[in-house]
Coordinates of C-alpha atoms in Angstrom, one line a residue:
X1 CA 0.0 0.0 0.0
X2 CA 1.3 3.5 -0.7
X3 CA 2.5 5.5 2.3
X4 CA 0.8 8.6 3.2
X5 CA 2.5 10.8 5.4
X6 CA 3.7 7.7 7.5
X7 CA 0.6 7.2 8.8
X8 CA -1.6 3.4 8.7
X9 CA -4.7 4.8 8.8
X10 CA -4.7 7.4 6.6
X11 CA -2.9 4.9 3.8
X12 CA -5.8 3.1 3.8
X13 CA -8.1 5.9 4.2
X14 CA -7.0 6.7 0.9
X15 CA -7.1 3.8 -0.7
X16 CA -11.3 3.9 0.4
X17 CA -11.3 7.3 -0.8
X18 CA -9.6 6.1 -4.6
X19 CA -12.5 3.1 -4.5
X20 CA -15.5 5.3 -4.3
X21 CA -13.7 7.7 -6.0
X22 CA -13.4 5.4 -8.7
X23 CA -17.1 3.7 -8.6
X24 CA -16.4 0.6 -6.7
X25 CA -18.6 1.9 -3.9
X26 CA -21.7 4.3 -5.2
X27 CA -22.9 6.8 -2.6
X28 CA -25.2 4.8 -0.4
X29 CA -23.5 1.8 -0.2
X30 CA -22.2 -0.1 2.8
X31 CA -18.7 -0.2 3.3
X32 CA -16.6 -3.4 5.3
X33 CA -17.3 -3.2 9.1
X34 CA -14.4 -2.2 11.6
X35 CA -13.9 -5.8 12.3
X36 CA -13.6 -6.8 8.5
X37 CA -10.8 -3.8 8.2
X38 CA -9.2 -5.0 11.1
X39 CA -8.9 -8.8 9.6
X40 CA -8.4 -8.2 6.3
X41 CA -5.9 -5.5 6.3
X42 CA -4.1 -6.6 9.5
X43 CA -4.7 -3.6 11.4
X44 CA -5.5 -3.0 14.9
X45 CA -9.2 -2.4 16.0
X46 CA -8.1 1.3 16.9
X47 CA -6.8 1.5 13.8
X48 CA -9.6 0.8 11.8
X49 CA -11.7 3.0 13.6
X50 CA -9.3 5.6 12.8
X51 CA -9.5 5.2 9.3
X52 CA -13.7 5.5 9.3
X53 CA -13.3 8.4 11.5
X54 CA -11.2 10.3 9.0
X55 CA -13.5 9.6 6.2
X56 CA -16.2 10.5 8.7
X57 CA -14.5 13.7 9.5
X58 CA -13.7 14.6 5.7
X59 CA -17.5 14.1 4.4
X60 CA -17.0 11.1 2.7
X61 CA -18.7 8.6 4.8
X62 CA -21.5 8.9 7.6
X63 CA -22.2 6.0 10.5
X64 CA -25.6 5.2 11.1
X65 CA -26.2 3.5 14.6
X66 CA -25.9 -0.5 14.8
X67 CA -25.9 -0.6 10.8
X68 CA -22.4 0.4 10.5
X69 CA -20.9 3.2 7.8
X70 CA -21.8 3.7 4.1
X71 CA -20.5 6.4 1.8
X72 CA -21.8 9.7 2.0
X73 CA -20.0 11.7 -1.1
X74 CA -18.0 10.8 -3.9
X75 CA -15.8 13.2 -5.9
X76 CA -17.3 11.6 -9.5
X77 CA -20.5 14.1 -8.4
X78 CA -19.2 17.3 -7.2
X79 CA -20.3 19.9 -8.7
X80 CA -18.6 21.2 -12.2
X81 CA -15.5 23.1 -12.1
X82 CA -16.0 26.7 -13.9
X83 CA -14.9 27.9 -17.2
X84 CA -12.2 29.5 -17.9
X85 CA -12.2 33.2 -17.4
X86 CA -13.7 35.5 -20.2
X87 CA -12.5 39.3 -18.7
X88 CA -12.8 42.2 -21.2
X89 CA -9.4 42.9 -23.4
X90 CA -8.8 45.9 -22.2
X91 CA -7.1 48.0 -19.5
X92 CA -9.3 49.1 -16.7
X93 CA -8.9 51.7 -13.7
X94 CA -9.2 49.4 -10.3
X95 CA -12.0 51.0 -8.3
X96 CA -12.0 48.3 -5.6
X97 CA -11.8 50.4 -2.5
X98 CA -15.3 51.7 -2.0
X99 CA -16.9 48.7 -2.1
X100 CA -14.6 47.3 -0.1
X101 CA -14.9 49.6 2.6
X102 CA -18.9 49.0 2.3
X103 CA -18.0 45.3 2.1
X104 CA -16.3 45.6 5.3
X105 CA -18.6 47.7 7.2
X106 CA -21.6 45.1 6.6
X107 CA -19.3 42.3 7.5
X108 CA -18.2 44.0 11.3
X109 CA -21.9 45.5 11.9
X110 CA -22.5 42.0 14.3
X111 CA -21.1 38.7 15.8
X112 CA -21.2 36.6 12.6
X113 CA -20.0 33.1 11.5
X114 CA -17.2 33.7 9.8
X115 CA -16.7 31.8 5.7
X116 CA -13.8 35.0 4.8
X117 CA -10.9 33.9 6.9
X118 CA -7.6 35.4 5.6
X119 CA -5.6 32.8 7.0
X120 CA -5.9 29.9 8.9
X121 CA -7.9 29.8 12.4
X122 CA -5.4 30.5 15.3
X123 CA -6.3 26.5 16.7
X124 CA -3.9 25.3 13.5
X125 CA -1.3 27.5 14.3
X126 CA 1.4 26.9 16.0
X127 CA 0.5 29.1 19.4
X128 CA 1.8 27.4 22.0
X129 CA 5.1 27.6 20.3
X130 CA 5.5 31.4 19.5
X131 CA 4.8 32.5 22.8
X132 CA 7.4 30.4 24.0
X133 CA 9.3 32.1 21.3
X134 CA 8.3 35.3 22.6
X135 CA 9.0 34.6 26.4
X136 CA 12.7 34.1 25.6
X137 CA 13.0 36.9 23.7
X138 CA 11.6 38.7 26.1
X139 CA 13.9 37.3 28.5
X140 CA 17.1 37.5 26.5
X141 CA 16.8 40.8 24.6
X142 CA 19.0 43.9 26.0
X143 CA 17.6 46.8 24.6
X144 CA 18.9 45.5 21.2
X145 CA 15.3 45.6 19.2
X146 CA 14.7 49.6 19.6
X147 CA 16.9 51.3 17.5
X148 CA 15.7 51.1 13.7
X149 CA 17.2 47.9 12.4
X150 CA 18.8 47.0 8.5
X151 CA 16.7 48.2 6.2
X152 CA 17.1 44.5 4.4
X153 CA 16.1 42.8 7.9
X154 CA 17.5 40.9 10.5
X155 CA 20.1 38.4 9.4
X156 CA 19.8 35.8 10.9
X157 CA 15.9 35.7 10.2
X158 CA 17.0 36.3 6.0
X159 CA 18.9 33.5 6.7
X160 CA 16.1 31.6 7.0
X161 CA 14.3 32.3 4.6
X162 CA 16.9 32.0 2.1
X163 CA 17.2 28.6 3.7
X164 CA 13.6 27.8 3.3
X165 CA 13.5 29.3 -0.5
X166 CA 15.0 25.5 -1.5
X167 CA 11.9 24.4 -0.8
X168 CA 11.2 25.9 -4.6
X169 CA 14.1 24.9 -6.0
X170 CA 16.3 28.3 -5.6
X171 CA 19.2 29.1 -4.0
X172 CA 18.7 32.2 -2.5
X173 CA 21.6 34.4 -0.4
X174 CA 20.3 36.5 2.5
X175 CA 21.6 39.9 1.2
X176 CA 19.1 39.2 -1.8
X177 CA 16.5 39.1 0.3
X178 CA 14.5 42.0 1.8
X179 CA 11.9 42.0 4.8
X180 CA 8.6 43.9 4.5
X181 CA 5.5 44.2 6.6
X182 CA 3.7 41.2 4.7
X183 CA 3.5 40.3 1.4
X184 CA 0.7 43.0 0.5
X185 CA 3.9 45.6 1.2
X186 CA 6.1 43.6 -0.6
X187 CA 4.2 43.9 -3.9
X188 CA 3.2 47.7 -3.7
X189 CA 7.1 47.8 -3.5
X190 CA 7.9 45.8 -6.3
X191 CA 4.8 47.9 -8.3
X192 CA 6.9 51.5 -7.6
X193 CA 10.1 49.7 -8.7
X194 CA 8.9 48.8 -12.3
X195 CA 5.6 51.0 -13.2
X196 CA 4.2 54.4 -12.4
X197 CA 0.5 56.0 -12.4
X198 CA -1.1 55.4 -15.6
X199 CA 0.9 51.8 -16.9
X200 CA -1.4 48.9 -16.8
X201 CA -0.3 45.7 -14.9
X202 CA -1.6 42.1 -15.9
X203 CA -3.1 40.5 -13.7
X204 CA -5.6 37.1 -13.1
X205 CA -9.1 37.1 -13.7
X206 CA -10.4 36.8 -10.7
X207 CA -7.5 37.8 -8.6
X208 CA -6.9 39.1 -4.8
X209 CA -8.9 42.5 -3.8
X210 CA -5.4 43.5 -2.0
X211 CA -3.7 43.0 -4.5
X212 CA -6.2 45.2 -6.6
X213 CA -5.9 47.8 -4.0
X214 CA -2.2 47.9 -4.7
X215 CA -2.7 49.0 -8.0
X216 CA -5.3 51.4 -7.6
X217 CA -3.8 53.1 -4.8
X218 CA -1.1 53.6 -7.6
X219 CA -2.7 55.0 -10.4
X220 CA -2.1 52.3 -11.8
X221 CA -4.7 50.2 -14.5
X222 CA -5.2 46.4 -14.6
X223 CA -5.5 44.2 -17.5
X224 CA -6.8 41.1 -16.5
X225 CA -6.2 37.9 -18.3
X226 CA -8.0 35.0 -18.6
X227 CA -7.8 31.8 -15.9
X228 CA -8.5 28.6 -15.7
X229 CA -9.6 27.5 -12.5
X230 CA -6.9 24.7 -12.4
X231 CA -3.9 25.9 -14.4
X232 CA -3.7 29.6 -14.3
X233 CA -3.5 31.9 -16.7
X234 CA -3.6 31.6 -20.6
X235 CA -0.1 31.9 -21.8
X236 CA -1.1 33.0 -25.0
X237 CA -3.1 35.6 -23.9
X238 CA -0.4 37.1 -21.9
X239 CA 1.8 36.8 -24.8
X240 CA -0.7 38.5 -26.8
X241 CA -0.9 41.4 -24.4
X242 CA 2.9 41.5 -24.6
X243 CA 3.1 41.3 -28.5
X244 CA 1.1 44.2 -28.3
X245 CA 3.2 46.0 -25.9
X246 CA 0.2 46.4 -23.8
X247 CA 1.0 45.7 -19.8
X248 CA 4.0 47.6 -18.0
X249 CA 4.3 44.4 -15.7
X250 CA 3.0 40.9 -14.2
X251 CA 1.4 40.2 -11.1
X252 CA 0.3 36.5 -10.1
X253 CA 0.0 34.2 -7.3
X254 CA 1.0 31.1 -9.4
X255 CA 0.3 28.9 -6.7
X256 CA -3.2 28.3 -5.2
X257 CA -4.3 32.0 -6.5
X258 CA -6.7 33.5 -5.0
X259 CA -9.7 32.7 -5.0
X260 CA -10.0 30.5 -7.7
X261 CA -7.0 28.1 -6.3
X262 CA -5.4 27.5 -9.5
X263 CA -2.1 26.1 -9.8
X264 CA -0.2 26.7 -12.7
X265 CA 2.1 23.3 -13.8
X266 CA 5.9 24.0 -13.1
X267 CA 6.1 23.1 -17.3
X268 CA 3.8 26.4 -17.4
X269 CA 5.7 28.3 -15.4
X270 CA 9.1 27.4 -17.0
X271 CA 7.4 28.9 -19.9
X272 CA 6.4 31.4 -18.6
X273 CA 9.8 32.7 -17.4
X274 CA 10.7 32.5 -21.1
X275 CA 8.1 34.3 -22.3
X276 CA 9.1 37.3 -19.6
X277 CA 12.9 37.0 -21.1
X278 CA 12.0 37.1 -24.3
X279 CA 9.7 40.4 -24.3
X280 CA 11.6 41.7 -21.2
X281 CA 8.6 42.3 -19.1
X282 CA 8.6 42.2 -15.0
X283 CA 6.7 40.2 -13.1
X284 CA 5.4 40.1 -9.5
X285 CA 5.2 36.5 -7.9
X286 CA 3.1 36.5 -5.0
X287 CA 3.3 33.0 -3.5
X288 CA 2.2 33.4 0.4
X289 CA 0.1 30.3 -0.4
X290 CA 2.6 28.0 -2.2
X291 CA 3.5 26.2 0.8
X292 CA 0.1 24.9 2.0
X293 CA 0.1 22.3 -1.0
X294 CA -2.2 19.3 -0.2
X295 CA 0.2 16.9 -2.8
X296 CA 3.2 15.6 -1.8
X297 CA 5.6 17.9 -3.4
X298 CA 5.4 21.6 -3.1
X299 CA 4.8 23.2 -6.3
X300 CA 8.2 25.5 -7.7
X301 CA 7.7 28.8 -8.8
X302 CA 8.3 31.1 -11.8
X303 CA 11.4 32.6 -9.9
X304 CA 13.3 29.2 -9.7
X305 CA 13.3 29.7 -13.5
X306 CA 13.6 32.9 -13.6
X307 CA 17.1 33.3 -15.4
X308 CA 17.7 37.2 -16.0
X309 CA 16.3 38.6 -12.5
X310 CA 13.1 39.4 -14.3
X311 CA 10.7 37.7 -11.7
X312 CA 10.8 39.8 -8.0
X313 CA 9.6 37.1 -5.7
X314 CA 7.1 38.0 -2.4
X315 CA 6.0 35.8 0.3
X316 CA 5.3 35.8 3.6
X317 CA 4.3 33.2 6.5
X318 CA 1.6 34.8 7.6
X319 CA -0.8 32.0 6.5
X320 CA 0.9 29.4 8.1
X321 CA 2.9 30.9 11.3
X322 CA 1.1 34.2 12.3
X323 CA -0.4 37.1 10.3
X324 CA -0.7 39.3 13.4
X325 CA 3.4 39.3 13.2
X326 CA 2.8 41.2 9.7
X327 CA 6.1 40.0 7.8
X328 CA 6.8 39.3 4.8
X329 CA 10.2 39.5 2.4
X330 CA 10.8 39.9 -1.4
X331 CA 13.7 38.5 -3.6
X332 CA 14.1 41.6 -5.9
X333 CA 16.3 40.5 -8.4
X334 CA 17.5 42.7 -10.5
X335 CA 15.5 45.2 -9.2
X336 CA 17.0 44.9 -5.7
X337 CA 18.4 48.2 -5.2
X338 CA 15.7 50.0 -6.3
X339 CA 13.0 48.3 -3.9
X340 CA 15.6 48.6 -0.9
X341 CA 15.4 52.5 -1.7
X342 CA 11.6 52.2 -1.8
X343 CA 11.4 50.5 1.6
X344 CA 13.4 53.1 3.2
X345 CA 11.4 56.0 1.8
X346 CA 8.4 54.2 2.9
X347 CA 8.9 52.8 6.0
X348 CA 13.0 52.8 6.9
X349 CA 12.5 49.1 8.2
X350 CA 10.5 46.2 9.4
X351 CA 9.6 46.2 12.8
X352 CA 12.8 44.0 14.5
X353 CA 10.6 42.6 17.4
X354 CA 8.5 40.3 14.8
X355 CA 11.4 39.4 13.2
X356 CA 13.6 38.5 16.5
X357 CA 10.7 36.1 17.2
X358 CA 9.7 34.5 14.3
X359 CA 14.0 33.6 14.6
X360 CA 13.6 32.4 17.6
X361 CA 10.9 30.6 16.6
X362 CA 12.9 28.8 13.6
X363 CA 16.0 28.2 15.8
X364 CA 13.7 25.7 18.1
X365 CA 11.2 24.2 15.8
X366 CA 11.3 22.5 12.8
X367 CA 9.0 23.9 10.3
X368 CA 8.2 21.2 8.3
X369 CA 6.0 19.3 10.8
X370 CA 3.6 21.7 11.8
X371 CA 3.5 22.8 8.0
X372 CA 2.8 18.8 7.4
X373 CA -0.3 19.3 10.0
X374 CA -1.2 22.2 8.6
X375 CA -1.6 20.6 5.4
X376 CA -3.4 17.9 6.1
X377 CA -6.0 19.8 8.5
X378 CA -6.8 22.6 5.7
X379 CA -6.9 19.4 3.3
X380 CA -10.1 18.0 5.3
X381 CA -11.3 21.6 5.4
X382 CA -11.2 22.1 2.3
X383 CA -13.3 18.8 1.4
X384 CA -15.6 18.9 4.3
X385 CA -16.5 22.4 2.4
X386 CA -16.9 20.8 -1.0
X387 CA -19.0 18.3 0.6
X388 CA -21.2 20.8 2.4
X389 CA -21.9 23.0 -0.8
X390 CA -22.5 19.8 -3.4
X391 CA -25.5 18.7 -0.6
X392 CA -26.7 22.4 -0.1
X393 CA -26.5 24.5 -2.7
X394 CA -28.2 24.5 -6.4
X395 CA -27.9 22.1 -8.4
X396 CA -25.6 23.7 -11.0
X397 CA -23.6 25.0 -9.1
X398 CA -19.8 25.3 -10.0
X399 CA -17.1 25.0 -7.8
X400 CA -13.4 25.2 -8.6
X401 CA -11.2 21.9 -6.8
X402 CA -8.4 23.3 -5.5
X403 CA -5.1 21.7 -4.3
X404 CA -3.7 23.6 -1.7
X405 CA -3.9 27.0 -0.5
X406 CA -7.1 28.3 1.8
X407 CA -9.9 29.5 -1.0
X408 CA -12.8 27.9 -2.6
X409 CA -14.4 29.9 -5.6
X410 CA -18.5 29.1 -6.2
X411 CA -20.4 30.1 -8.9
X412 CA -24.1 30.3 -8.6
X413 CA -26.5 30.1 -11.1
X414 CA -26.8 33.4 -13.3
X415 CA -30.0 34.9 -11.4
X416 CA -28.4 34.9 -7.9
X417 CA -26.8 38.8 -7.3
X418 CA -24.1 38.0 -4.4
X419 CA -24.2 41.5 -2.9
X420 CA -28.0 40.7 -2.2
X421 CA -27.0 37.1 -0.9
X422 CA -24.6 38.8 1.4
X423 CA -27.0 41.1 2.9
X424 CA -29.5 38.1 3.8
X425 CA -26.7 36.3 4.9
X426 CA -25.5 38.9 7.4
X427 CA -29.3 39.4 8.7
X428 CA -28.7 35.6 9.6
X429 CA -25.5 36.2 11.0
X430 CA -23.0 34.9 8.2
X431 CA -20.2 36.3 6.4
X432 CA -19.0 35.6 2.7
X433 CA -16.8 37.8 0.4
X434 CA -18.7 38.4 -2.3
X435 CA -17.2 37.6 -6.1
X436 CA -16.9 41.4 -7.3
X437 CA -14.8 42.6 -5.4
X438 CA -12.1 40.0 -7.2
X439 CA -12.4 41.9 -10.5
X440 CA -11.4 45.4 -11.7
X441 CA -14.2 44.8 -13.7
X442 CA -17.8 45.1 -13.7
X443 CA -17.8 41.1 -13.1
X444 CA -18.5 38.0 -10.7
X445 CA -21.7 39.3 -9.4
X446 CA -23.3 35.7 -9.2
X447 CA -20.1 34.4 -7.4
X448 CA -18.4 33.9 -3.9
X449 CA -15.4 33.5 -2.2
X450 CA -15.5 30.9 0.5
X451 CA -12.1 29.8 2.6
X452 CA -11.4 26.5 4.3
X453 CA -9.8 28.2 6.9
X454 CA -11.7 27.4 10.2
X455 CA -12.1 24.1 11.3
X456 CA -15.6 22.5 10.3
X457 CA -18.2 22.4 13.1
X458 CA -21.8 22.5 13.1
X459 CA -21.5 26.7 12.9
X460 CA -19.3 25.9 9.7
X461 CA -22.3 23.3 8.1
X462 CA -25.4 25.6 9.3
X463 CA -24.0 28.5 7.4
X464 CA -23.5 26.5 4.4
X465 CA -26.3 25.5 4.4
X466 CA -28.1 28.7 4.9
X467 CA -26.0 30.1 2.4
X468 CA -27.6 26.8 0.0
X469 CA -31.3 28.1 0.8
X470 CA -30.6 31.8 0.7
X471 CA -29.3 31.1 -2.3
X472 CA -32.3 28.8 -4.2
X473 CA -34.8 31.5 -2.6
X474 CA -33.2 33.9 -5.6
X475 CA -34.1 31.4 -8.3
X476 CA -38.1 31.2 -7.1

């Protein structure tokens, strides 16, 4: 039997998964009892009640008293992923900000239940372990962490990042490396360094309202190109746009955008890198998501091919350590110098106390296992979610599958107008981010952003399911 992660249960918890996935078992159907697992597969009794209880937790099976469990959901009838992306051709002014501001004030007016989380719930992170962090800096720390610090970062933190950039197959030296206050400032400072009010900036179709605020609060206009829900954008619409000298620069999140999720194929990216050598065009990588991959094998970046210092790469942890820290870093290239001079005339430096604990942090722990949890949790989010909005929701529904990263990106049927689904929800005390607000254009308005980000609980399925109702009451 394949290993999984090194663990029994969830080995053969798979291999259950791949049968109904498959058709052996149709939803409905019985599945072997506890006792056969525990014969057949020589497993402990423990162990096989492990196994059902994943599958249990994950949507995929349900027990029914003294009958045993039978299978709940199969992936053959999930709903249909989306089309590809169909944005206008042409450069747009961002106007994001107003409606995001409305967006916001709706969402905070009362105590909701919460289907927007930026990053994971605090229960996945690694809590414990910071404020231990914290404690001994506390402890340790002279008065070195109030004076300004580098303008690059602290050193020893770069360090580790550069050591943790292998992950995506690039060798990365710390004095490449700047430290920002999250990704979000990392990419405003990578915009300044290669475009100026009025130059248009390609983007994704949908893509990230912060990343949409960047540009606006530039000048700055956004060309969005079309994206398919499970590889990214169209290469030769991009190329188009650059044969026709019509963008200034690039900005994706090649890995798990969001919210559609999409993952472009390292092949795609290699070509990708080409296609920015050969027209000489910058580009923006945001990948603060890249590392919450639900495969095996983290998915590389443009920048690892990135030959000529074209690509400036940003990231941050704060979707799998602590967003609350607010750091990020960027690997300039060879635009380097010019964002260094950027950060200083914008904010001198990153805040050292973050940074001295987040080192701290590092020195003691080793990241990989708690990202390994972190995976696997968001993994069972992310299906107990699917589940939820294939039993509740209309029936043609789309919904993009996504393999890593926190978002989920629904589309309704035509009639249903998401600002007016958000408003009902609120009045019941739910929150959503609405599909709109993902485009610089006048687009999305019958879709929604949902995140796997909180752990599933019966808050989690009633508002799901509420969302499913509110929803078909728009199509009477």
């Amino acid at each position: 039997m394949k290993k999984n992660n090194g663990f029994l249960y969830l080995q053969l918890a798979e291999k259950i998964q791949q049968m109904i996935g498959g058709g052996s078992y149709a939803v409905g159907d019985k599945l072997p009892s506890v006792r056969s697992l525990h014969l057949e597969h020589g497993i402990s009794i423990s162990t096989a009640l492990q196994v059902y209880t994943h599958l249990e937790k994950t949507g995929w099976v349900e027990a029914r008293e003294k009958s045993g469990y039978f299978v709940r959901y199969s992936h053959n009838i999930r709903p249909a992923l989306p089309p590809v992306s169909n944005p206008l051709p042409t450069a747009c002014q961002v106007q994001v900000n107003e409606k995001l501001a409305m967006f916001r004030k709706t969402a905070s007016a009362q105590k909701t239940i919460s289907l927007i989380g930026a990053s994971p719930e605090t229960s996945l992170l690694p809590t414990a372990k910071l404020k231990r962090a914290l404690q001994l800096c506390a402890r340790e720390l002279d008065t070195s962490y109030i004076p300004y610090g580098d303008i690059s970062g602290y050193e020893p933190f770069r360090r580790h990042i550069a050591k943790h950039c292998l992950n995506w197959g690039r060798a990365v030296l710390p004095n490449e490396i700047i430290v920002t206050n999250g990704a979000i400032e990392a990419a405003v400072l990578c915009l300044r360094a290669v475009a100026k009010a009025g130059d248009t900036i390609a983007i994704e179709s949908p893509t990230f309202f912060g990343l949409l605020l960047g540009i606006e609060s530039l000048g700055m206009k956004a060309l969005e190109i079309p994206t398919d829900p499970v590889t990214g954008i169209s290469l030769d619409a991009l190329e188009d746009a650059f044969k026709k000298k019509k963008v200034q620069a690039c900005l994706f999140v090649t890995n798990y955008n969001n919210p559609l999720g999409s993952c472009m194929p390292d092949s795609r990216k290699e070509q990708l890198a080409k296609l920015l050598q050969q027209y000489q065009v910058p580009m923006i990588e945001d990948d603060v998501y890249g590392d919450l991959h639900f495969a095996p094998e983290r998915p590389r970046t443009v920048k690892s091919y990135d030959e000529e210092g074209l690509v400036m790469y940003c990231s941050s942890w704060s979707k799998s350590i602590a967003a609350g820290l607010r750091i990020g870093w960027v690997i300039g290239g060879r635009y380097h110098e010019r964002i260094a001079q950027l950060k200083f005339m914008t904010s001198a430096a990153t805040g050292l106390l973050p940074q001295l604990v987040l080192t701290k942090f590092l020195d003691q722990q080793r990241l990989d296992l708690h990202l390994k949890s972190l995976r696997q949790q968001l993994n069972i989010q992310t299906m107990q979610m699917t589940r939820a909005i294939q039993e509740y929701f209309p029936a043609d529904t789309q919904l993009t599958r996504p393999n890593g990263g926190i978002s989920l990106w629904v589309v309704l049927p035509p009639k249903v107008n998401t600002w007016q689904l958000h408003e009902a929800a609120v009045a019941q005390g739910i929150t959503f981010t609405p599909g709109s607000l993902f485009s610089s254009q006048d687009r999305y308005h019958n879709c929604i952003r949902l995140t796997n980000a909180n752990p599933w609980d019966e808050d989690q399925e009633w508002a799901v399911q509420t969302l499913g109702r509110l929803s078909s009451e728009q199509l009477k």
